[in-house]
Short mmCIF file of C-alpha atoms and ligand atoms in Angstrom, two decimals:
data_model
loop_
_atom_site.label_atom_id
_atom_site.label_comp_id
_atom_site.label_asym_id
_atom_site.label_seq_id
_atom_site.Cartn_x
_atom_site.Cartn_y
_atom_site.Cartn_z
CA MET A 18 -33.99 5.26 4.48
CA SER A 19 -34.55 8.95 4.29
CA PHE A 20 -37.01 11.29 2.54
CA TRP A 21 -35.71 14.77 1.88
CA PHE A 22 -37.21 17.80 0.17
CA ASP A 23 -35.29 20.65 -1.40
CA THR A 24 -37.60 23.48 -0.38
CA GLU A 25 -36.49 26.26 -2.66
CA ASP A 26 -39.21 27.92 -4.77
CA TYR A 27 -39.56 31.40 -3.27
CA ILE A 28 -41.39 32.78 -6.31
CA LEU A 29 -44.58 30.73 -6.66
CA PRO A 30 -46.72 31.18 -3.49
CA ALA A 31 -48.49 27.84 -4.09
CA ALA A 32 -45.14 26.15 -3.35
CA ASP A 33 -45.53 27.32 0.27
CA ASP A 34 -48.76 25.34 0.55
CA ALA A 35 -47.15 22.35 -1.12
CA ALA A 36 -44.40 22.29 1.53
CA LYS A 37 -47.00 22.50 4.28
CA ARG A 38 -49.11 19.71 2.80
CA LEU A 39 -46.09 17.41 2.51
CA ALA A 40 -45.06 18.10 6.10
CA GLU A 41 -48.60 17.25 7.18
CA ILE A 42 -48.65 13.99 5.18
CA PHE A 43 -45.55 12.81 7.07
CA THR A 44 -46.88 14.03 10.42
CA GLU A 45 -50.21 12.23 9.86
CA GLN A 46 -48.36 9.00 9.19
CA GLY A 47 -46.21 9.45 12.30
CA VAL A 48 -42.86 9.77 10.50
CA ARG A 49 -40.43 12.58 9.83
CA ALA A 50 -38.81 13.98 6.71
CA THR A 51 -35.95 16.40 6.14
CA PHE A 52 -36.69 19.76 4.53
CA LYS A 53 -33.58 21.45 3.15
CA ILE A 54 -34.66 25.06 2.96
CA VAL A 55 -33.23 27.93 0.88
CA GLY A 56 -32.46 31.07 2.93
CA GLU A 57 -34.64 33.28 0.75
CA LYS A 58 -37.47 30.72 0.98
CA ALA A 59 -37.40 30.92 4.79
CA ARG A 60 -37.51 34.74 4.65
CA VAL A 61 -40.36 34.66 2.13
CA LEU A 62 -42.39 32.36 4.42
CA ARG A 63 -41.81 34.80 7.27
CA ASP A 64 -42.65 37.86 5.18
CA ARG A 65 -45.78 36.27 3.70
CA LYS A 66 -46.81 35.57 7.29
CA ARG A 67 -46.97 31.85 6.66
CA ASP A 68 -46.49 30.84 10.28
CA ASP A 69 -48.70 27.83 9.52
CA VAL A 70 -46.15 26.56 6.98
CA ILE A 71 -43.20 27.28 9.29
CA HIS A 72 -45.02 25.47 12.11
CA ALA A 73 -45.80 22.42 9.94
CA LEU A 74 -42.19 22.21 8.70
CA SER A 75 -40.81 22.64 12.23
CA LYS A 76 -42.21 19.23 13.16
CA HIS A 77 -39.61 17.79 10.79
CA ASP A 78 -35.86 18.08 10.35
CA ILE A 79 -34.58 21.36 8.91
CA GLY A 80 -31.57 21.41 6.61
CA TYR A 81 -30.03 24.14 4.46
CA HIS A 82 -30.10 24.49 0.70
CA ALA A 83 -28.12 27.69 -0.12
CA GLU A 84 -28.92 31.36 0.23
CA TYR A 85 -30.54 32.18 -3.14
CA HIS A 86 -30.09 28.84 -4.91
CA SER A 87 -30.14 29.97 -8.54
CA VAL A 88 -29.47 33.70 -8.53
CA HIS A 89 -26.09 34.24 -10.17
CA PRO A 90 -23.35 33.82 -9.21
CA THR A 91 -24.13 30.41 -7.68
CA PRO A 92 -21.35 28.85 -5.57
CA ALA A 93 -19.51 27.06 -8.40
CA GLU A 94 -19.55 30.30 -10.41
CA TYR A 95 -18.00 32.42 -7.65
CA GLU A 96 -15.63 29.73 -6.41
CA GLN A 97 -14.31 28.59 -9.79
CA GLN A 98 -11.08 30.60 -9.70
CA LEU A 99 -10.63 30.98 -5.94
CA GLY A 100 -8.20 29.11 -3.74
CA TRP A 101 -9.05 27.37 -0.50
CA ASP A 102 -8.95 30.09 2.18
CA GLU A 103 -10.56 32.85 0.13
CA GLY A 104 -13.06 30.34 -1.23
CA VAL A 105 -14.10 29.25 2.26
CA LYS A 106 -14.50 32.89 3.26
CA ALA A 107 -16.52 33.67 0.12
CA PHE A 108 -18.84 30.75 0.79
CA MET A 109 -19.30 31.73 4.44
CA ARG A 110 -20.02 35.34 3.55
CA ARG A 111 -22.43 34.62 0.71
CA GLU A 112 -24.25 31.61 2.14
CA GLY A 113 -23.93 32.34 5.86
CA ARG A 114 -26.86 34.74 6.02
CA GLY A 115 -29.26 31.96 5.08
CA VAL A 116 -27.97 29.77 7.92
CA GLU A 117 -28.57 32.62 10.38
CA ASP A 118 -32.04 33.26 9.02
CA LEU A 119 -32.96 29.58 9.25
CA MET A 120 -31.82 29.60 12.86
CA LYS A 121 -33.96 32.69 13.58
CA ILE A 122 -37.03 31.47 11.71
CA PHE A 123 -36.96 27.78 12.61
CA GLY A 124 -35.04 27.98 15.88
CA VAL A 125 -32.54 25.25 15.03
CA VAL A 126 -29.09 24.92 13.51
CA PRO A 127 -29.70 23.21 10.15
CA SER A 128 -28.86 19.50 10.33
CA CYS A 129 -27.40 19.29 6.85
CA TYR A 130 -26.55 21.14 3.67
CA GLY A 131 -26.78 20.20 0.03
CA GLN A 132 -25.87 22.28 -2.98
CA ALA A 133 -28.28 24.01 -5.34
CA GLY A 134 -28.53 22.04 -8.60
CA GLY A 135 -25.05 21.00 -9.70
CA SER A 136 -23.32 23.88 -7.89
CA TRP A 137 -21.03 21.69 -5.76
CA VAL A 138 -17.89 23.32 -4.35
CA PRO A 139 -15.21 21.78 -2.11
CA GLN A 140 -14.84 24.95 -0.03
CA SER A 141 -18.40 24.52 1.27
CA TYR A 142 -17.22 21.70 3.52
CA ALA A 143 -14.96 23.89 5.65
CA ALA A 144 -17.81 26.38 6.01
CA LEU A 145 -20.11 23.58 7.18
CA ARG A 146 -17.57 22.55 9.80
CA ASN A 147 -17.37 26.15 10.99
CA TRP A 148 -21.15 26.33 11.20
CA GLU A 149 -21.29 22.94 12.94
CA ILE A 150 -23.47 21.46 10.22
CA PRO A 151 -22.28 17.83 10.24
CA ILE A 152 -23.99 16.29 7.19
CA TYR A 153 -23.81 16.86 3.44
CA LEU A 154 -27.07 15.52 2.00
CA ASP A 155 -27.66 15.71 -1.75
CA GLU A 156 -27.18 13.98 -5.07
CA THR A 157 -24.49 14.94 -7.56
CA SER A 158 -21.64 13.20 -9.35
CA HIS A 159 -18.82 15.52 -8.22
CA VAL A 160 -17.65 13.25 -5.40
CA GLY A 161 -18.74 9.80 -4.29
CA LEU A 162 -17.56 6.52 -2.84
CA ASP A 163 -19.11 3.33 -4.23
CA GLY A 164 -22.67 4.65 -3.88
CA LYS A 165 -22.54 4.67 -0.08
CA PRO A 166 -22.17 7.31 2.66
CA PHE A 167 -18.63 8.56 3.13
CA TRP A 168 -16.49 11.11 4.94
CA TYR A 169 -14.99 13.95 2.98
CA CYS A 170 -13.39 17.04 4.53
CA GLY A 171 -14.53 15.82 7.94
CA VAL A 172 -18.21 15.96 6.95
CA LEU A 173 -20.48 12.91 6.65
CA ASN A 174 -21.70 12.78 3.05
CA VAL A 175 -24.93 11.10 2.05
CA LEU A 176 -24.25 11.88 -1.55
CA ASN A 177 -23.99 10.04 -4.82
CA LEU A 178 -25.88 6.96 -3.57
CA ASP A 179 -26.22 5.67 -7.14
CA TRP A 180 -28.94 2.97 -7.45
CA ARG A 181 -29.85 3.51 -3.79
CA VAL A 182 -31.74 6.64 -4.86
CA THR A 183 -35.34 6.05 -5.91
CA ARG A 184 -38.65 7.91 -6.20
CA THR A 185 -42.10 7.67 -7.69
CA GLY A 186 -43.51 9.85 -10.44
CA LEU A 187 -46.40 12.10 -9.44
CA GLY A 188 -48.72 11.42 -12.38
CA GLY A 189 -51.16 8.88 -10.89
CA GLU A 190 -51.79 5.14 -10.63
CA GLY A 191 -49.20 4.01 -13.20
CA ASP A 192 -46.42 6.09 -11.62
CA PHE A 193 -47.44 4.90 -8.17
CA GLN A 194 -47.29 1.20 -9.11
CA GLU A 195 -43.95 1.64 -10.82
CA GLY A 196 -42.54 3.68 -7.91
CA CYS A 197 -43.55 1.02 -5.36
CA GLN A 198 -42.06 -1.75 -7.46
CA GLN A 199 -38.82 0.20 -7.91
CA PHE A 200 -38.59 0.88 -4.19
CA ASP A 201 -39.11 -2.81 -3.41
CA GLU A 202 -36.28 -3.78 -5.75
CA VAL A 203 -33.88 -1.22 -4.24
CA HIS A 204 -34.95 -2.24 -0.74
CA LYS A 205 -34.25 -5.91 -1.47
CA ARG A 206 -30.81 -5.15 -2.88
CA VAL A 207 -29.92 -3.00 0.15
CA LEU A 208 -31.05 -5.74 2.54
CA ASP A 209 -29.04 -8.29 0.52
CA GLU A 210 -25.88 -6.25 1.11
CA GLY A 211 -26.55 -6.06 4.83
CA GLY A 212 -28.52 -2.82 5.09
CA GLY A 213 -27.78 0.82 4.39
CA LEU A 214 -29.28 4.11 3.36
CA ILE A 215 -31.82 4.67 0.60
CA SER A 216 -32.39 8.28 -0.47
CA ILE A 217 -35.75 9.52 -1.78
CA TYR A 218 -35.90 13.19 -2.63
CA TYR A 219 -38.19 15.75 -4.18
CA HIS A 220 -38.93 19.44 -4.27
CA PRO A 221 -42.28 20.52 -2.80
CA CYS A 222 -42.80 22.79 -5.84
CA GLU A 223 -43.00 19.68 -8.07
CA TRP A 224 -46.53 19.11 -6.75
CA VAL A 225 -47.77 22.49 -7.99
CA HIS A 226 -45.67 23.60 -10.94
CA LYS A 227 -45.26 22.50 -14.54
CA GLN A 228 -41.75 23.90 -14.75
CA PHE A 229 -39.12 24.75 -12.14
CA TRP A 230 -39.27 28.29 -10.71
CA ASP A 231 -35.58 28.88 -11.45
CA GLY A 232 -35.66 27.42 -14.96
CA VAL A 233 -38.13 30.09 -16.09
CA ASN A 234 -36.00 32.89 -14.61
CA PHE A 235 -32.32 32.02 -14.30
CA SER A 236 -31.54 29.51 -17.08
CA ARG A 237 -28.17 29.58 -18.85
CA GLY A 238 -26.81 32.44 -16.75
CA ALA A 239 -29.88 34.73 -17.04
CA ASN A 240 -30.09 37.02 -14.01
CA PRO A 241 -33.13 39.30 -14.21
CA PRO A 242 -33.77 41.76 -11.34
CA ARG A 243 -36.37 40.74 -8.79
CA GLU A 244 -39.14 42.93 -10.27
CA GLU A 245 -38.87 40.93 -13.50
CA TRP A 246 -39.07 37.47 -11.95
CA LYS A 247 -41.84 35.42 -13.58
CA LEU A 248 -44.15 32.88 -11.97
CA PRO A 249 -43.67 29.37 -13.33
CA PRO A 250 -46.68 27.70 -15.02
CA GLN A 251 -48.84 25.81 -12.53
CA LYS A 252 -50.55 22.41 -12.50
CA SER A 253 -54.35 22.29 -12.28
CA PRO A 254 -55.77 21.86 -8.74
CA GLU A 255 -56.93 18.35 -9.74
CA GLU A 256 -53.45 17.32 -10.90
CA THR A 257 -51.93 18.68 -7.67
CA GLU A 258 -54.50 16.90 -5.50
CA ARG A 259 -53.97 13.59 -7.28
CA ALA A 260 -50.20 13.94 -6.91
CA PHE A 261 -50.52 14.44 -3.13
CA GLU A 262 -52.92 11.53 -2.72
CA TYR A 263 -50.68 9.12 -4.58
CA PHE A 264 -47.62 10.37 -2.77
CA ALA A 265 -49.29 9.71 0.60
CA ARG A 266 -49.96 6.15 -0.58
CA TYR A 267 -46.36 5.79 -1.75
CA LEU A 268 -45.07 6.93 1.66
CA GLU A 269 -47.35 4.41 3.34
CA HIS A 270 -46.07 1.64 1.08
CA VAL A 271 -42.42 2.51 1.76
CA ARG A 272 -42.64 2.95 5.51
CA THR A 273 -44.62 -0.25 6.07
CA ARG A 274 -42.15 -2.57 4.31
CA PRO A 275 -40.45 -4.92 6.76
CA ASN A 276 -37.03 -3.82 8.02
CA VAL A 277 -37.51 -0.23 6.94
CA GLN A 278 -36.69 2.64 9.22
CA LEU A 279 -37.28 6.24 8.21
CA ILE A 280 -34.60 8.58 9.49
CA THR A 281 -33.90 12.29 9.19
CA ALA A 282 -30.53 13.86 8.38
CA ARG A 283 -30.14 14.71 12.07
CA GLU A 284 -30.32 11.01 12.92
CA MET A 285 -27.71 9.93 10.36
CA GLY A 286 -24.67 10.89 12.44
CA ALA A 287 -25.51 8.32 15.13
CA LEU A 288 -25.78 5.58 12.49
CA TYR A 289 -22.42 6.45 10.96
CA PRO A 290 -20.12 7.46 13.83
CA ASP A 291 -16.47 8.10 12.98
CA ARG A 292 -14.88 5.51 15.24
CA ALA A 293 -11.36 6.48 14.14
CA TYR A 294 -11.51 9.15 16.85
CA GLN A 295 -12.99 6.96 19.58
CA ARG A 296 -9.95 4.95 20.65
CA PRO A 297 -6.23 4.85 19.83
CA PHE A 298 -4.92 2.55 17.14
CA THR A 299 -2.94 -0.55 17.99
CA ARG A 300 0.56 -1.40 16.90
CA ASP A 301 -0.83 -3.94 14.41
CA GLU A 302 -3.22 -1.39 12.93
CA LEU A 303 -0.45 1.16 12.51
CA LEU A 304 1.66 -1.45 10.77
CA LEU A 305 -1.23 -2.18 8.38
CA MET A 306 -1.45 1.55 7.61
CA ALA A 307 2.30 1.74 7.06
CA LYS A 308 2.17 -1.11 4.54
CA HIS A 309 -0.98 0.20 2.84
CA ILE A 310 0.29 3.75 2.30
CA GLN A 311 3.35 2.46 0.45
CA LYS A 312 1.10 0.87 -2.17
CA GLU A 313 -1.65 3.45 -2.37
CA VAL A 314 -2.14 6.83 -0.77
CA THR A 315 -5.82 6.45 0.01
CA PHE A 316 -8.12 5.42 2.87
CA LEU A 317 -7.91 2.11 4.68
CA ARG A 318 -10.69 0.21 6.36
CA LEU A 319 -9.78 -1.48 9.65
CA GLY A 320 -12.71 -3.48 11.01
CA ASP A 321 -15.43 -1.13 12.18
CA ARG A 322 -13.49 2.02 11.39
CA ALA A 323 -11.70 3.67 8.52
CA VAL A 324 -8.82 6.10 8.24
CA SER A 325 -8.27 8.58 5.42
CA ALA A 326 -4.91 9.10 3.72
CA ALA A 327 -4.52 12.36 5.70
CA GLU A 328 -5.18 10.57 8.98
CA ILE A 329 -2.68 7.82 8.12
CA LEU A 330 -0.03 10.41 7.29
CA TYR A 331 -0.63 12.22 10.58
CA LEU A 332 -0.45 9.02 12.63
CA LEU A 333 2.73 7.83 10.92
CA ALA A 334 4.46 11.18 11.41
CA LYS A 335 3.50 11.20 15.08
CA ALA A 336 4.84 7.68 15.47
CA VAL A 337 8.40 8.64 14.61
CA VAL A 338 9.00 11.85 16.55
CA ARG A 339 9.11 12.70 20.17
CA PHE A 340 6.32 14.97 21.19
CA ASP A 341 4.51 16.04 24.26
CA LYS A 342 0.85 16.87 24.45
CA ASN A 343 1.46 19.74 26.86
CA PRO A 344 5.06 20.73 26.45
CA PRO A 345 6.67 23.15 28.86
CA PRO A 346 7.04 26.54 27.13
CA LYS A 347 10.77 26.18 26.64
CA VAL A 348 10.64 25.99 22.85
CA GLN A 349 9.37 29.38 21.84
CA PHE A 350 8.92 30.54 18.31
CA LEU A 351 8.60 34.09 17.23
CA GLY A 352 4.93 34.99 17.22
CA ALA A 353 3.86 31.79 18.90
CA ARG A 354 1.33 32.17 21.66
CA PRO A 355 2.63 30.64 24.90
CA ASP A 356 -0.44 28.43 25.22
CA GLU A 357 -0.05 26.88 21.79
CA ARG A 358 0.70 23.21 21.69
CA ARG A 359 4.24 22.81 20.54
CA LEU A 360 6.36 19.86 19.76
CA GLN A 361 8.98 19.22 22.33
CA TYR A 362 11.76 19.41 19.87
CA ALA A 363 14.56 21.78 19.04
CA PHE A 364 17.39 21.36 16.62
CA GLY A 365 20.32 19.75 18.35
CA SER A 366 18.28 17.56 20.65
CA SER A 367 17.16 14.11 19.62
CA PRO A 368 14.15 14.29 17.35
CA LEU A 369 13.62 10.62 16.83
CA ALA A 370 11.37 8.42 18.84
CA PHE A 371 9.17 5.51 18.15
CA ARG A 372 5.85 5.16 19.85
CA ILE A 373 2.82 3.83 18.23
CA ASP A 374 0.32 3.33 20.99
CA ASP A 375 -1.95 6.01 22.30
CA ILE A 376 -1.50 8.59 19.55
CA ASP A 377 -4.39 11.04 19.38
CA LEU A 378 -5.79 11.48 15.92
CA LYS A 379 -6.38 14.94 14.54
CA PHE A 380 -8.49 15.97 11.57
CA LEU A 381 -6.54 17.59 8.72
CA TYR A 382 -7.74 18.92 5.40
CA GLY A 383 -5.90 17.96 2.26
CA PRO A 384 -3.40 20.39 0.70
CA SER A 385 -4.78 23.59 -0.80
CA SER A 386 -2.37 23.56 -3.75
CA THR A 387 0.18 21.41 -5.54
CA TRP A 388 3.88 22.23 -5.41
CA SER A 389 5.07 22.42 -8.99
CA GLU A 390 8.47 20.80 -8.59
CA THR A 391 9.22 18.22 -5.96
CA ILE A 392 12.24 15.93 -5.85
CA GLN A 393 11.90 12.52 -7.46
CA GLU A 394 14.67 10.69 -5.65
CA SER A 395 17.03 11.25 -2.76
CA THR A 396 18.43 9.60 0.34
CA PHE A 397 18.25 11.17 3.79
CA SER A 398 19.59 10.32 7.21
CA TRP A 399 16.88 9.44 9.71
CA LYS A 400 17.86 12.44 11.78
CA ARG A 401 17.03 14.77 8.90
CA TRP A 402 13.87 12.82 8.26
CA GLY A 403 12.85 13.18 11.94
CA GLU A 404 13.41 16.92 11.73
CA ALA A 405 11.15 17.04 8.70
CA CYS A 406 8.45 15.12 10.57
CA CYS A 407 8.62 17.68 13.40
CA ASP A 408 8.44 20.50 10.92
CA PHE A 409 5.47 18.85 9.22
CA LEU A 410 3.61 18.33 12.51
CA GLU A 411 4.18 21.92 13.57
CA GLU A 412 2.97 23.18 10.25
CA VAL A 413 -0.23 21.12 10.37
CA GLU A 414 -0.94 22.38 13.88
CA ASP A 415 -0.88 25.89 12.45
CA LEU A 416 -2.56 25.24 9.11
CA GLY A 417 -5.07 22.57 9.99
CA ARG A 418 -4.24 20.89 6.69
CA ILE A 419 -1.50 19.04 4.89
CA PRO A 420 0.98 21.51 3.38
CA PRO A 421 1.60 21.33 -0.40
CA VAL A 422 5.22 20.39 0.23
CA ILE A 423 7.31 18.97 3.08
CA TRP A 424 10.91 20.15 3.37
CA VAL A 425 13.37 17.36 4.09
CA ALA A 426 16.96 18.52 4.51
CA GLY A 427 16.07 21.56 2.45
CA LYS A 428 14.51 19.57 -0.38
CA ALA A 429 10.89 19.80 -1.48
CA VAL A 430 9.04 16.50 -1.04
CA ALA A 431 5.47 15.95 -2.24
CA PRO A 432 3.04 14.90 0.53
CA GLU A 433 2.23 11.54 -1.11
CA ASP A 434 5.95 10.69 -1.41
CA PHE A 435 6.48 11.77 2.18
CA ALA A 436 3.61 9.50 3.27
CA ALA A 437 4.87 6.46 1.34
CA THR A 438 8.40 6.94 2.69
CA LEU A 439 7.13 7.25 6.25
CA GLY A 440 5.18 4.04 5.70
CA TRP A 441 8.38 2.29 4.70
CA GLY A 442 10.19 3.63 7.76
CA VAL A 443 7.46 2.69 10.22
CA GLU A 444 7.31 -0.80 8.76
CA ARG A 445 11.10 -1.24 9.23
CA LEU A 446 10.92 0.11 12.81
CA SER A 447 7.99 -2.15 13.65
CA GLU A 448 10.04 -5.13 12.60
CA GLN A 449 12.49 -4.29 15.38
CA ASN A 450 9.83 -4.28 18.11
CA LEU A 451 10.91 -0.89 19.39
CA THR A 452 8.78 0.74 22.05
CA SER A 453 9.04 4.29 23.32
CA TRP A 454 12.55 4.60 22.08
CA THR A 455 14.32 7.94 21.64
CA GLY A 456 17.69 8.83 20.19
CA THR A 457 19.37 10.47 17.25
CA GLU A 458 19.54 7.39 15.08
CA PHE A 459 17.34 4.38 14.86
CA PRO A 460 19.19 1.15 15.52
CA GLY A 461 19.94 -0.54 12.24
CA LEU A 462 18.31 2.21 10.16
CA LYS A 463 20.69 4.94 9.15
CA GLU A 464 19.17 6.13 5.92
CA VAL A 465 15.92 6.38 4.16
CA SER A 466 15.52 6.72 0.41
CA LEU A 467 12.50 8.53 -0.96
CA LYS A 468 9.60 6.32 -2.07
CA LYS A 469 7.14 7.28 -4.75
CA GLY A 470 3.61 7.73 -3.37
CA ASN A 471 0.61 6.76 -5.47
CA PHE A 472 -2.24 9.14 -4.59
CA THR A 473 -5.24 7.10 -5.72
CA ALA A 474 -7.81 8.70 -3.39
CA GLY A 475 -8.19 11.44 -6.00
CA LYS A 476 -10.20 9.13 -8.24
CA TYR A 477 -13.28 9.58 -6.03
CA VAL A 478 -13.57 13.20 -7.12
CA ALA A 479 -14.76 13.86 -10.68
CA GLU A 480 -12.44 15.43 -13.18
CA ASP A 481 -13.53 18.74 -14.65
CA ARG A 482 -15.51 18.06 -17.81
CA PRO A 483 -18.36 19.88 -19.58
CA GLY A 484 -21.00 17.38 -18.35
CA LEU A 485 -20.17 18.17 -14.74
CA TRP A 486 -21.55 21.66 -15.24
CA GLY A 487 -24.68 20.69 -17.16
CA TRP A 488 -27.15 22.25 -14.70
CA VAL A 489 -29.50 24.38 -16.84
CA ILE A 490 -28.96 27.39 -14.56
CA PHE A 491 -25.20 27.60 -15.22
CA PRO A 492 -23.90 30.00 -17.83
CA PRO A 493 -23.07 28.02 -21.00
CA GLY A 494 -19.50 26.79 -21.15
CA LEU A 495 -18.80 26.97 -17.41
CA ARG A 496 -15.69 24.97 -16.48
CA CYS A 497 -14.02 24.78 -13.08
CA PRO A 498 -10.69 22.93 -13.46
CA LYS A 499 -8.95 24.80 -10.64
CA MET A 500 -11.80 24.15 -8.23
CA MET A 501 -12.05 20.45 -9.11
CA GLU A 502 -8.29 20.14 -8.57
CA LEU A 503 -8.85 21.57 -5.06
CA GLY A 504 -11.61 19.00 -4.64
CA ARG A 505 -9.24 16.24 -5.75
CA LEU A 506 -6.61 17.34 -3.22
CA GLN A 507 -9.26 17.18 -0.51
CA ALA A 508 -9.66 13.48 -1.32
CA TRP A 509 -6.83 13.06 1.19
CA THR A 510 -9.76 13.18 3.64
CA ILE A 511 -12.10 10.70 1.94
CA LYS A 512 -12.99 7.39 3.59
CA PRO A 513 -16.07 5.19 3.87
CA ALA A 514 -18.65 5.87 6.58
CA ILE A 515 -19.37 2.58 8.31
CA LEU A 516 -22.91 1.74 9.40
CA THR A 517 -23.34 0.89 13.09
CA ARG A 518 -24.85 -2.49 13.75
CA PRO A 519 -27.71 -2.25 16.22
ZN1 LIG B 2 -32.37 22.73 -5.30
#
């Protein structure tokens, strides 16, 4: 289980002391928490010369929690109409300064990121990969997978854990008793299902304020200049002291339960390794993927590892074309750098092959847009289909993501239909026990007719609806249909994260 604190109030100075006190409570009990810190909060600690707070926090794990958190525009506001590439750039430009400042002030690359309030955006994931921040740690209903950790856009998400999120109130004895009882119930349920992560999160400012720092300043789109920022109302010193004392007792209760291990965000990656990249898939596994993708274009669990729809598509395409990891530079394309990996394929030679062992997996993002008109039915020769697979693989090498459309004999095919059809083809070829075969036609398989793909992975991403943007800081009426559609397309990358057994 993991305790994490969104450390964000850069207005009320007492919140600095609250963060320090919490860090000390964990240190005294010999365990570590994760403090997700806002960029401006880190700068404020530095400028207020609170080296004592920075030092106390540094004994714990440091994550990132956005540059200004609630100053408008927040990420969902500035990303709402942007596409993928410009959205990734916007996020990196606007939020990147905070990452740099955290590195300067705390001396570490943040272990994780989680959005401010409900300001979730899909483009943030590509920025995290660029910054080498491997974990998304937060709670929100925008994306989730059965209340358990999952992979999305190549980032491990500890997000949307449903009933596996618990906490205690900070009011005193009654809250404490109730919090302990609630933890014990969640703990029992998690043990009953074989173990897993429990999330407990707070904001250090909750120990000192009566109302959130951003609620009093930035609610419903309000954006006053810094000189007009107001301090939030504060709790009495007695209330604050009682809240800390009971919280220390709650922590002691939680950490001393049997079979409980407290982990930080930085330790989560080792518990949920992505084994899909650790060893090649077998012939039988590839056949399972080929069958699965014809029914549903979504992830598949295979024993101790899982593959996303994007990964299945990539593996299937690689199975049916001849390629070379380090081809001689005889196939040159205009503008191609000589050192670029290229498929050993040119029109006129034989594009088809069948090899399903020892294919390296490559991470791909989902498409960044939807092609408006794709063909619904057609029949192709396998030669044309092989050419399309080569074209697809070259394009994904360049783009790093699935294109919105795949051209087969000059016709526009949707990626999910392409995937389902490839699944059909690989299943037929597997039946013939071919190995490392190359030629211009597959024996006994002249034609392939287009299959309809059923992209069900999209259901793990919320549809745009008013309630999704209910965070009090958002301007009233905010809607982000274009951005949530981008998020849905990125569900090509979603798959469960599987807990390692010790
Ligand atoms: Zn926050």
